[in-house]
Amino acid sequence: MGLLSEGSPLSWPETKRLAPHVQRHGIEQFINQFRRLKERRGDSLKWGDEVEYMVLRLNREARTARLSLRSPELLDQLQATERQDPSAAPSLWRPEYGAYMVEGTPGQPYGSIVSFFNTVESNMRARRREVEAILQPDEILLSITSFPRLGCGVFTDPPCYPTPTAGSSQSLFIPEEVIFPAHPRFATLTRNIRERRGKKVAINMPILVDERTPRPFSRGPVPERGLEPLTTERFVIPKSRYGSTDSYISECGRPYNDVKLVMDEDLLARLREGGIDDLLAAHVAHLFVREPISLFSEKIEQDDSVDMDHFENIQSTNWQTMRFKPPPAGSNIGWRVEFRPCEVQLTDFENAAFVCFVVLLTRVILSYKLNFLIPISKVDENMKRAHRKDACAA
Amino acid sequence: MSGAGESACSSRGEPLALGEACTDLTMSTGNVISMRGVRRRAGQGTTEELMSSLDHMLDIIRPAKGELDRPSVVMAVPCACYSVSLGEEEREPLSITVKLFPVGLDTDAVRQAVERALTELSVKQVEAIVLSNPLPWEEMTLEQLLPLWRVLEQFHAQQKVAYLGLADVEQSLFEAICQCDQVEVKPSLLQINLTNCCSVPDDLRDFCRQRDVQILTHNDAQEVLPGAVLRPLLSKHLALAEPQRWSLVWSLRYLVMVQHKGVIKNKGYVVHVARS
């Protein structure tokens, strides 16, 4: 879900201008939080999961399935229990990018006793039922990575149309209404990403032409992307902010860090000065090579000794395969690792299987002191290969 | 890779000669979690793990002169990397479970096994002891089970164990022991083997929930150390005057977990054989 600061979003040029401010203060916030918590010991294992769903409206007579853009009102209902008494909520619900998406997590984390593994699937089922109970009769809830008809003709309910010359994405394919409207974060990110690139986000798939099928109407050429010489940017970054993690941060991972990390050396030095070990400092400095892509006016000035918004701003807009999360400000939650490469599956059984497997595997690795590490460049290679169809068999 | 049956001779060259006076032999594998030289195979069951770790221990042990002449011999590797003794400061967050596999209905065997576990781990108390049914599932009766159970109750009375459990007993027998007036300490754990029972019956689940009994699954074989597997292992490493007179009295497995992390710290087996 990412950082949901309140308030008025700044324009892209204003946001960009304040990038060094956000980066510098984000680093200070991390250092302060780290110092405050580095001696923390004896935490017991707690774990959880996040499942993203989409709401579809089915028209059985017309045989159509469209994205139902009702998540703002659904979330309002779903969050009612949590608003009254957060500790009593069986599940927690959060918005996601799409106005058709909801994200659910267990109300309480699972714990260290082995019997918790038995509860994951039923917890997920209960979550699904919670949403299904408030859907309309022709709506269904689906946990699937992408809606197969996204961007194809009219695919929303109510029907909406792209606005290529107006709005935050100016997409050729995606209407503005698809973006979750009840919080400015998502539209702001969308607009800023587009303005920062100087071009629309293009995710066109190659078209395989079948001679016997009528050609689809072409809506314009796919823009050619090339690299221009850097004028306003400081770094050429080899990887997008949506990618696989670039370094190991634990000591046993040190020998396997064979990828050079792009980072601001001044930020690195500041982290080291602040008492952060070299592996973790390199990781954070590398994350902070990114500029903020949304910023709210009310959150510019912060108290670095207690606030974490600037840190979270950069942290939560690095969408990598793993995320190392310091405890949030003002809470008793400990350090956390987010395991992010899994794609959501259609059934709760499968989702629970993946979640339980990951946690069990960590217990086995810790118990038997196993080492499965490989050079991180090979992990990168594996991740690229894994995207291919029939990747395991190829 | 070493494993039972994969090499016919021990690496020592010649087998250890047990003295004629020796009638009891206790063998301890040490911590199999950190054991080097024993390759673990995925999907390996309890019997395989027990055999390969015993095989390894017997391979490397070098008993001092005279140690094998006693009536009761203990074989365990003294090396620090295998030690399981837990310093007092470590005791607090650790949870120790012992599962006993007695052969037959001898109460002394159960007593000996528990005492050995406490000595082995150098602790005054363990969290749980689970007694594995020594008889086939359908043969065990309450009258046969109660004397064994009483031994465990005594340890409970001495505060040497907090919770007691049973494995591989029929549902009716389990319910009977839970409801028996003569039983002071009721079972808190029930272990079920998935090969016998692919899903827990609803009435058993309710019964256990009402009594705060935790149901767990296990995949220990009914006979965790069959003679056909044990005897070749003993012959490989020990020179026994009359091998056919030696048989298994009990075995046990201990599991030391850092409970709040869900991580296993120590796991090992102790096996006791005796000459008739």
Tab-separated table of N, CA and C in Angstrom, chain A residues 208-342:
chain	number	residue	atom	x	y	z
A	208	LEU	N	1.471	-10.338	-32.108
A	208	LEU	CA	1.717	-11.452	-33.030
A	208	LEU	C	0.585	-11.475	-34.037
A	209	VAL	N	0.935	-11.291	-35.277
A	209	VAL	CA	-0.111	-11.120	-36.278
A	209	VAL	C	-0.556	-12.461	-36.831
A	210	ASP	N	-1.831	-12.700	-36.731
A	210	ASP	CA	-2.409	-13.904	-37.331
A	210	ASP	C	-3.158	-13.447	-38.566
A	211	GLU	N	-2.728	-13.964	-39.698
A	211	GLU	CA	-3.302	-13.481	-40.953
A	211	GLU	C	-4.792	-13.697	-41.056
A	212	ARG	N	-5.294	-14.676	-40.358
A	212	ARG	CA	-6.725	-14.979	-40.534
A	212	ARG	C	-7.612	-14.154	-39.613
A	213	THR	N	-6.979	-13.390	-38.703
A	213	THR	CA	-7.766	-12.594	-37.766
A	213	THR	C	-7.694	-11.130	-38.182
A	214	PRO	N	-8.836	-10.420	-38.135
A	214	PRO	CA	-8.794	-9.001	-38.484
A	214	PRO	C	-7.827	-8.276	-37.557
A	215	ARG	N	-7.013	-7.351	-38.126
A	215	ARG	CA	-6.046	-6.603	-37.331
A	215	ARG	C	-6.770	-5.650	-36.398
A	216	PRO	N	-6.330	-5.545	-35.124
A	216	PRO	CA	-6.966	-4.585	-34.216
A	216	PRO	C	-6.645	-3.170	-34.653
A	217	PHE	N	-7.512	-2.265	-34.311
A	217	PHE	CA	-7.310	-0.866	-34.648
A	217	PHE	C	-6.082	-0.360	-33.888
A	218	SER	N	-5.156	0.216	-34.599
A	218	SER	CA	-3.929	0.662	-33.950
A	218	SER	C	-4.121	2.065	-33.405
A	219	ARG	N	-3.805	2.259	-32.131
A	219	ARG	CA	-4.072	3.572	-31.538
A	219	ARG	C	-2.837	4.452	-31.487
A	220	GLY	N	-1.953	4.259	-32.405
A	220	GLY	CA	-0.807	5.171	-32.417
A	220	GLY	C	0.486	4.410	-32.277
A	221	PRO	N	1.565	5.038	-32.674
A	221	PRO	CA	2.850	4.322	-32.656
A	221	PRO	C	3.352	4.167	-31.226
A	222	VAL	N	4.106	3.116	-30.997
A	222	VAL	CA	4.757	2.933	-29.695
A	222	VAL	C	5.993	3.815	-29.682
A	223	PRO	N	6.100	4.695	-28.718
A	223	PRO	CA	7.264	5.602	-28.722
A	223	PRO	C	8.565	4.831	-28.531
A	224	GLU	N	9.550	5.279	-29.265
A	224	GLU	CA	10.891	4.692	-29.146
A	224	GLU	C	11.562	5.262	-27.913
A	225	ARG	N	12.105	4.353	-27.032
A	225	ARG	CA	12.767	4.881	-25.833
A	225	ARG	C	14.260	4.775	-26.013
A	226	GLY	N	14.924	5.857	-25.846
A	226	GLY	CA	16.388	5.784	-25.900
A	226	GLY	C	16.969	6.566	-24.756
A	227	LEU	N	18.251	6.476	-24.591
A	227	LEU	CA	18.880	7.219	-23.509
A	227	LEU	C	19.373	8.554	-24.023
A	228	GLU	N	18.952	9.597	-23.373
A	228	GLU	CA	19.495	10.912	-23.707
A	228	GLU	C	20.607	11.203	-22.720
A	229	PRO	N	21.509	12.084	-23.106
A	229	PRO	CA	22.568	12.420	-22.138
A	229	PRO	C	21.953	13.041	-20.887
A	230	LEU	N	22.553	12.771	-19.733
A	230	LEU	CA	22.015	13.289	-18.487
A	230	LEU	C	22.193	14.795	-18.428
A	231	THR	N	21.077	15.508	-18.220
A	231	THR	CA	21.213	16.939	-17.997
A	231	THR	C	20.709	17.298	-16.610
A	232	THR	N	19.553	16.745	-16.258
A	232	THR	CA	18.978	17.086	-14.952
A	232	THR	C	19.123	15.959	-13.931
A	233	GLU	N	19.650	14.813	-14.361
A	233	GLU	CA	19.751	13.691	-13.429
A	233	GLU	C	21.187	13.473	-13.019
A	234	ARG	N	21.397	12.886	-11.818
A	234	ARG	CA	22.752	12.687	-11.323
A	234	ARG	C	23.321	11.322	-11.699
A	235	PHE	N	22.457	10.348	-11.822
A	235	PHE	CA	22.953	8.983	-11.967
A	235	PHE	C	22.289	8.265	-13.123
A	236	VAL	N	23.061	7.405	-13.767
A	236	VAL	CA	22.454	6.390	-14.629
A	236	VAL	C	22.275	5.159	-13.752
A	237	ILE	N	21.046	4.753	-13.587
A	237	ILE	CA	20.785	3.620	-12.699
A	237	ILE	C	20.435	2.415	-13.562
A	238	PRO	N	21.199	1.332	-13.427
A	238	PRO	CA	21.015	0.195	-14.336
A	238	PRO	C	19.650	-0.486	-14.216
A	239	LYS	N	18.997	-0.309	-13.098
A	239	LYS	CA	17.770	-1.063	-12.902
A	239	LYS	C	16.649	-0.118	-12.532
A	240	SER	N	15.440	-0.500	-12.872
A	240	SER	CA	14.282	0.305	-12.482
A	240	SER	C	14.031	0.178	-10.977
A	241	ARG	N	13.186	1.081	-10.465
A	241	ARG	CA	12.873	0.937	-9.039
A	241	ARG	C	11.948	-0.240	-8.772
A	242	TYR	N	11.453	-0.841	-9.848
A	242	TYR	CA	10.707	-2.084	-9.707
A	242	TYR	C	11.649	-3.177	-10.162
A	243	GLY	N	12.305	-3.842	-9.262
A	243	GLY	CA	13.271	-4.838	-9.724
A	243	GLY	C	13.667	-5.732	-8.583
A	244	SER	N	14.672	-6.538	-8.816
A	244	SER	CA	15.111	-7.427	-7.753
A	244	SER	C	16.135	-6.708	-6.884
A	245	THR	N	16.191	-7.149	-5.641
A	245	THR	CA	17.094	-6.534	-4.668
A	245	THR	C	18.536	-6.660	-5.127
A	246	ASP	N	19.324	-5.625	-4.848
A	246	ASP	CA	20.672	-5.555	-5.414
A	246	ASP	C	21.804	-5.986	-4.507
A	247	SER	N	21.535	-6.205	-3.228
A	247	SER	CA	22.651	-6.635	-2.375
A	247	SER	C	22.138	-7.393	-1.169
A	248	TYR	N	23.004	-8.242	-0.634
A	248	TYR	CA	22.735	-8.915	0.628
A	248	TYR	C	23.145	-7.987	1.755
A	249	ILE	N	22.368	-7.979	2.821
A	249	ILE	CA	22.730	-7.082	3.923
A	249	ILE	C	23.259	-7.819	5.148
A	250	SER	N	23.214	-9.170	5.129
A	250	SER	CA	23.738	-9.886	6.279
A	250	SER	C	25.197	-10.231	6.035
A	251	GLU	N	25.911	-10.457	7.106
A	251	GLU	CA	27.356	-10.697	7.007
A	251	GLU	C	27.655	-11.907	6.127
A	252	CYS	N	26.829	-12.952	6.246
A	252	CYS	CA	27.116	-14.148	5.432
A	252	CYS	C	26.893	-13.890	3.951
A	253	GLY	N	26.223	-12.792	3.637
A	253	GLY	CA	26.008	-12.465	2.229
A	253	GLY	C	27.130	-11.676	1.609
A	254	ARG	N	28.021	-11.159	2.445
A	254	ARG	CA	29.080	-10.269	1.945
A	254	ARG	C	29.841	-10.813	0.739
A	255	PRO	N	30.317	-12.061	0.807
A	255	PRO	CA	31.115	-12.539	-0.331
A	255	PRO	C	30.310	-12.664	-1.625
A	256	TYR	N	28.991	-12.564	-1.532
A	256	TYR	CA	28.168	-12.783	-2.724
A	256	TYR	C	27.656	-11.484	-3.340
A	257	ASN	N	28.092	-10.372	-2.789
A	257	ASN	CA	27.676	-9.076	-3.353
A	257	ASN	C	28.604	-8.717	-4.498
A	258	ASP	N	28.279	-9.176	-5.687
A	258	ASP	CA	29.183	-8.943	-6.812
A	258	ASP	C	28.628	-7.932	-7.817
A	259	VAL	N	27.649	-7.159	-7.375
A	259	VAL	CA	27.094	-6.125	-8.261
A	259	VAL	C	27.436	-4.761	-7.684
A	260	LYS	N	27.979	-3.880	-8.538
A	260	LYS	CA	28.333	-2.557	-8.034
A	260	LYS	C	27.063	-1.739	-7.833
A	261	LEU	N	26.905	-1.173	-6.650
A	261	LEU	CA	25.701	-0.415	-6.343
A	261	LEU	C	25.902	1.051	-6.667
A	262	VAL	N	24.918	1.627	-7.361
A	262	VAL	CA	24.956	3.062	-7.614
A	262	VAL	C	24.423	3.770	-6.382
A	263	MET	N	25.161	4.743	-5.904
A	263	MET	CA	24.681	5.448	-4.718
A	263	MET	C	25.357	6.807	-4.581
A	264	ASP	N	24.791	7.598	-3.711
A	264	ASP	CA	25.388	8.887	-3.376
A	264	ASP	C	26.416	8.655	-2.273
A	265	GLU	N	27.667	8.957	-2.586
A	265	GLU	CA	28.732	8.668	-1.626
A	265	GLU	C	28.592	9.484	-0.346
A	266	ASP	N	28.037	10.688	-0.472
A	266	ASP	CA	27.854	11.512	0.728
A	266	ASP	C	26.845	10.877	1.670
A	267	LEU	N	25.769	10.335	1.094
A	267	LEU	CA	24.759	9.677	1.937
A	267	LEU	C	25.359	8.439	2.590
A	268	LEU	N	26.162	7.712	1.824
A	268	LEU	CA	26.824	6.529	2.380
A	268	LEU	C	27.703	6.916	3.559
A	269	ALA	N	28.498	7.959	3.357
A	269	ALA	CA	29.402	8.398	4.417
A	269	ALA	C	28.609	8.797	5.661
A	270	ARG	N	27.501	9.468	5.457
A	270	ARG	CA	26.677	9.913	6.592
A	270	ARG	C	26.135	8.715	7.364
A	271	LEU	N	25.728	7.687	6.616
A	271	LEU	CA	25.208	6.474	7.262
A	271	LEU	C	26.299	5.793	8.085
A	272	ARG	N	27.492	5.715	7.508
A	272	ARG	CA	28.602	5.084	8.225
A	272	ARG	C	28.940	5.870	9.482
A	273	GLU	N	28.936	7.181	9.323
A	273	GLU	CA	29.181	8.080	10.449
A	273	GLU	C	28.132	7.872	11.527
A	274	GLY	N	26.914	7.568	11.110
A	274	GLY	CA	25.810	7.377	12.045
A	274	GLY	C	25.823	6.024	12.724
A	275	GLY	N	26.845	5.198	12.401
A	275	GLY	CA	26.982	3.921	13.095
A	275	GLY	C	26.354	2.742	12.372
A	276	ILE	N	25.976	2.943	11.116
A	276	ILE	CA	25.383	1.834	10.365
A	276	ILE	C	26.515	1.012	9.739
A	277	ASP	N	26.401	-0.317	9.826
A	277	ASP	CA	27.459	-1.154	9.253
A	277	ASP	C	27.487	-1.011	7.734
A	278	ASP	N	28.617	-1.384	7.146
A	278	ASP	CA	28.831	-1.060	5.734
A	278	ASP	C	27.824	-1.729	4.794
A	279	LEU	N	27.397	-2.960	5.111
A	279	LEU	CA	26.462	-3.650	4.211
A	279	LEU	C	25.092	-2.966	4.227
A	280	LEU	N	24.619	-2.683	5.422
A	280	LEU	CA	23.303	-2.046	5.528
A	280	LEU	C	23.362	-0.610	4.994
A	281	ALA	N	24.475	0.058	5.252
A	281	ALA	CA	24.632	1.437	4.770
A	281	ALA	C	24.603	1.467	3.247
A	282	ALA	N	25.290	0.520	2.625
A	282	ALA	CA	25.299	0.485	1.155
A	282	ALA	C	23.892	0.228	0.628
A	283	HIS	N	23.185	-0.665	1.274
A	283	HIS	CA	21.811	-0.967	0.858
A	283	HIS	C	20.937	0.278	0.925
A	284	VAL	N	20.985	0.977	2.043
A	284	VAL	CA	20.125	2.156	2.221
A	284	VAL	C	20.560	3.281	1.280
A	285	ALA	N	21.862	3.497	1.179
A	285	ALA	CA	22.335	4.562	0.276
A	285	ALA	C	21.914	4.263	-1.157
A	286	HIS	N	21.921	3.009	-1.507
A	286	HIS	CA	21.505	2.616	-2.857
A	286	HIS	C	20.011	2.847	-3.058
A	287	LEU	N	19.208	2.549	-2.049
A	287	LEU	CA	17.772	2.840	-2.143
A	287	LEU	C	17.562	4.330	-2.351
A	288	PHE	N	18.389	5.122	-1.673
A	288	PHE	CA	18.202	6.563	-1.669
A	288	PHE	C	18.790	7.251	-2.888
A	289	VAL	N	19.245	6.446	-3.845
A	289	VAL	CA	19.641	7.045	-5.117
A	289	VAL	C	18.382	7.492	-5.872
A	290	ARG	N	17.253	6.976	-5.460
A	290	ARG	CA	15.978	7.343	-6.104
A	290	ARG	C	15.483	8.679	-5.563
A	291	GLU	N	14.821	9.390	-6.444
A	291	GLU	CA	14.176	10.627	-5.998
A	291	GLU	C	12.792	10.292	-5.459
A	292	PRO	N	12.262	11.153	-4.611
A	292	PRO	CA	10.871	10.950	-4.211
A	292	PRO	C	9.975	11.186	-5.418
A	293	ILE	N	8.912	10.425	-5.544
A	293	ILE	CA	7.984	10.668	-6.656
A	293	ILE	C	6.618	11.143	-6.178
A	294	SER	N	6.504	11.359	-4.867
A	294	SER	CA	5.353	12.125	-4.404
A	294	SER	C	5.759	12.793	-3.106
A	295	LEU	N	5.183	13.942	-2.875
A	295	LEU	CA	5.529	14.680	-1.659
A	295	LEU	C	4.351	15.567	-1.302
A	296	PHE	N	4.039	15.597	-0.026
A	296	PHE	CA	2.885	16.381	0.416
A	296	PHE	C	3.370	17.584	1.203
A	297	SER	N	2.751	18.717	0.958
A	297	SER	CA	3.258	19.975	1.524
A	297	SER	C	3.319	19.938	3.045
A	298	GLU	N	2.354	19.266	3.667
A	298	GLU	CA	2.315	19.240	5.131
A	298	GLU	C	3.436	18.424	5.730
A	299	LYS	N	4.113	17.644	4.874
A	299	LYS	CA	5.104	16.714	5.407
A	299	LYS	C	6.539	17.108	5.072
A	300	ILE	N	6.728	18.319	4.567
A	300	ILE	CA	8.085	18.677	4.153
A	300	ILE	C	8.995	18.853	5.366
A	301	GLU	N	8.525	19.613	6.313
A	301	GLU	CA	9.350	19.825	7.510
A	301	GLU	C	9.032	18.762	8.536
A	302	GLN	N	10.057	18.071	9.009
A	302	GLN	CA	9.838	16.955	9.938
A	302	GLN	C	10.788	17.043	11.115
A	303	ASP	N	10.423	16.328	12.152
A	303	ASP	CA	11.336	16.163	13.279
A	303	ASP	C	12.024	14.821	13.085
A	304	ASP	N	13.265	14.857	12.631
A	304	ASP	CA	13.964	13.622	12.269
A	304	ASP	C	14.161	12.668	13.439
A	305	SER	N	14.011	13.152	14.651
A	305	SER	CA	14.221	12.227	15.765
A	305	SER	C	12.998	11.351	16.010
A	306	VAL	N	11.832	11.754	15.495
A	306	VAL	CA	10.643	10.903	15.701
A	306	VAL	C	9.887	10.569	14.414
A	307	ASP	N	9.978	11.421	13.401
A	307	ASP	CA	9.215	11.159	12.184
A	307	ASP	C	9.980	10.244	11.243
A	308	MET	N	9.239	9.560	10.391
A	308	MET	CA	9.877	8.647	9.443
A	308	MET	C	9.363	8.852	8.015
A	309	ASP	N	8.572	9.906	7.796
A	309	ASP	CA	7.940	10.035	6.479
A	309	ASP	C	8.934	10.154	5.340
A	310	HIS	N	10.014	10.882	5.528
A	310	HIS	CA	10.957	11.028	4.413
A	310	HIS	C	11.657	9.710	4.129
A	311	PHE	N	11.992	8.999	5.198
A	311	PHE	CA	12.585	7.674	4.975
A	311	PHE	C	11.596	6.783	4.236
A	312	GLU	N	10.371	6.741	4.741
A	312	GLU	CA	9.352	5.875	4.136
A	312	GLU	C	9.036	6.284	2.704
A	313	ASN	N	9.142	7.555	2.424
A	313	ASN	CA	8.882	8.052	1.075
A	313	ASN	C	9.758	7.314	0.061
A	314	ILE	N	11.056	7.274	0.331
A	314	ILE	CA	11.973	6.613	-0.598
A	314	ILE	C	11.870	5.097	-0.458
A	315	GLN	N	11.825	4.622	0.774
A	315	GLN	CA	11.747	3.175	1.028
A	315	GLN	C	10.542	2.571	0.311
A	316	SER	N	9.397	3.224	0.414
A	316	SER	CA	8.170	2.599	-0.108
A	316	SER	C	8.006	2.810	-1.608
A	317	THR	N	8.898	3.610	-2.223
A	317	THR	CA	8.848	3.701	-3.679
A	317	THR	C	10.042	3.004	-4.308
A	318	ASN	N	10.664	2.101	-3.566
A	318	ASN	CA	11.565	1.112	-4.132
A	318	ASN	C	10.784	-0.185	-4.065
A	319	TRP	N	10.380	-0.659	-5.229
A	319	TRP	CA	9.564	-1.875	-5.227
A	319	TRP	C	10.436	-3.056	-5.614
A	320	GLN	N	11.241	-3.512	-4.678
A	320	GLN	CA	12.183	-4.582	-4.972
A	320	GLN	C	11.661	-5.917	-4.442
A	321	THR	N	12.399	-6.973	-4.713
A	321	THR	CA	11.912	-8.299	-4.342
A	321	THR	C	11.940	-8.532	-2.838
A	322	MET	N	12.802	-7.821	-2.134
A	322	MET	CA	12.832	-7.931	-0.679
A	322	MET	C	12.834	-6.516	-0.118
A	323	ARG	N	12.243	-6.347	1.038
A	323	ARG	CA	12.307	-5.045	1.683
A	323	ARG	C	12.634	-5.248	3.157
A	324	PHE	N	13.632	-4.503	3.629
A	324	PHE	CA	14.014	-4.589	5.029
A	324	PHE	C	13.407	-3.381	5.725
A	325	LYS	N	12.513	-3.636	6.659
A	325	LYS	CA	11.733	-2.540	7.216
A	325	LYS	C	12.091	-2.267	8.667
A	326	PRO	N	12.546	-1.071	8.964
A	326	PRO	CA	12.740	-0.742	10.372
A	326	PRO	C	11.372	-0.601	11.044
A	327	PRO	N	11.351	-0.692	12.369
A	327	PRO	CA	10.087	-0.531	13.073
A	327	PRO	C	9.480	0.833	12.759
A	328	PRO	N	8.171	0.909	12.593
A	328	PRO	CA	7.560	2.205	12.327
A	328	PRO	C	7.669	3.113	13.543
A	329	ALA	N	7.655	4.386	13.301
A	329	ALA	CA	7.766	5.344	14.397
A	329	ALA	C	6.613	5.159	15.367
A	330	GLY	N	6.928	5.234	16.630
A	330	GLY	CA	5.876	5.225	17.642
A	330	GLY	C	5.138	3.911	17.797
A	331	SER	N	5.787	2.796	17.426
A	331	SER	CA	5.089	1.531	17.658
A	331	SER	C	6.044	0.529	18.278
A	332	ASN	N	5.483	-0.557	18.721
A	332	ASN	CA	6.285	-1.576	19.371
A	332	ASN	C	6.677	-2.715	18.442
A	333	ILE	N	6.309	-2.564	17.180
A	333	ILE	CA	6.626	-3.605	16.205
A	333	ILE	C	8.139	-3.624	15.972
A	334	GLY	N	8.705	-4.802	15.742
A	334	GLY	CA	10.141	-4.916	15.548
A	334	GLY	C	10.572	-4.767	14.097
A	335	TRP	N	11.821	-5.140	13.829
A	335	TRP	CA	12.344	-5.137	12.460
A	335	TRP	C	11.613	-6.203	11.658
A	336	ARG	N	11.424	-5.933	10.389
A	336	ARG	CA	10.696	-6.886	9.553
A	336	ARG	C	11.361	-7.040	8.195
A	337	VAL	N	11.166	-8.221	7.624
A	337	VAL	CA	11.609	-8.467	6.259
A	337	VAL	C	10.373	-8.772	5.440
A	338	GLU	N	10.256	-8.083	4.329
A	338	GLU	CA	9.119	-8.339	3.458
A	338	GLU	C	9.604	-9.179	2.285
A	339	PHE	N	8.959	-10.283	2.063
A	339	PHE	CA	9.331	-11.184	0.972
A	339	PHE	C	8.363	-10.930	-0.165
A	340	ARG	N	8.846	-10.348	-1.228
A	340	ARG	CA	7.925	-9.761	-2.199
A	340	ARG	C	7.844	-10.402	-3.576
A	341	PRO	N	8.656	-11.402	-3.890
A	341	PRO	CA	8.602	-11.861	-5.286
A	341	PRO	C	7.376	-12.695	-5.651
A	342	CYS	N	6.603	-13.144	-4.647
A	342	CYS	CA	5.520	-14.071	-4.979
A	342	CYS	C	4.401	-13.386	-5.734
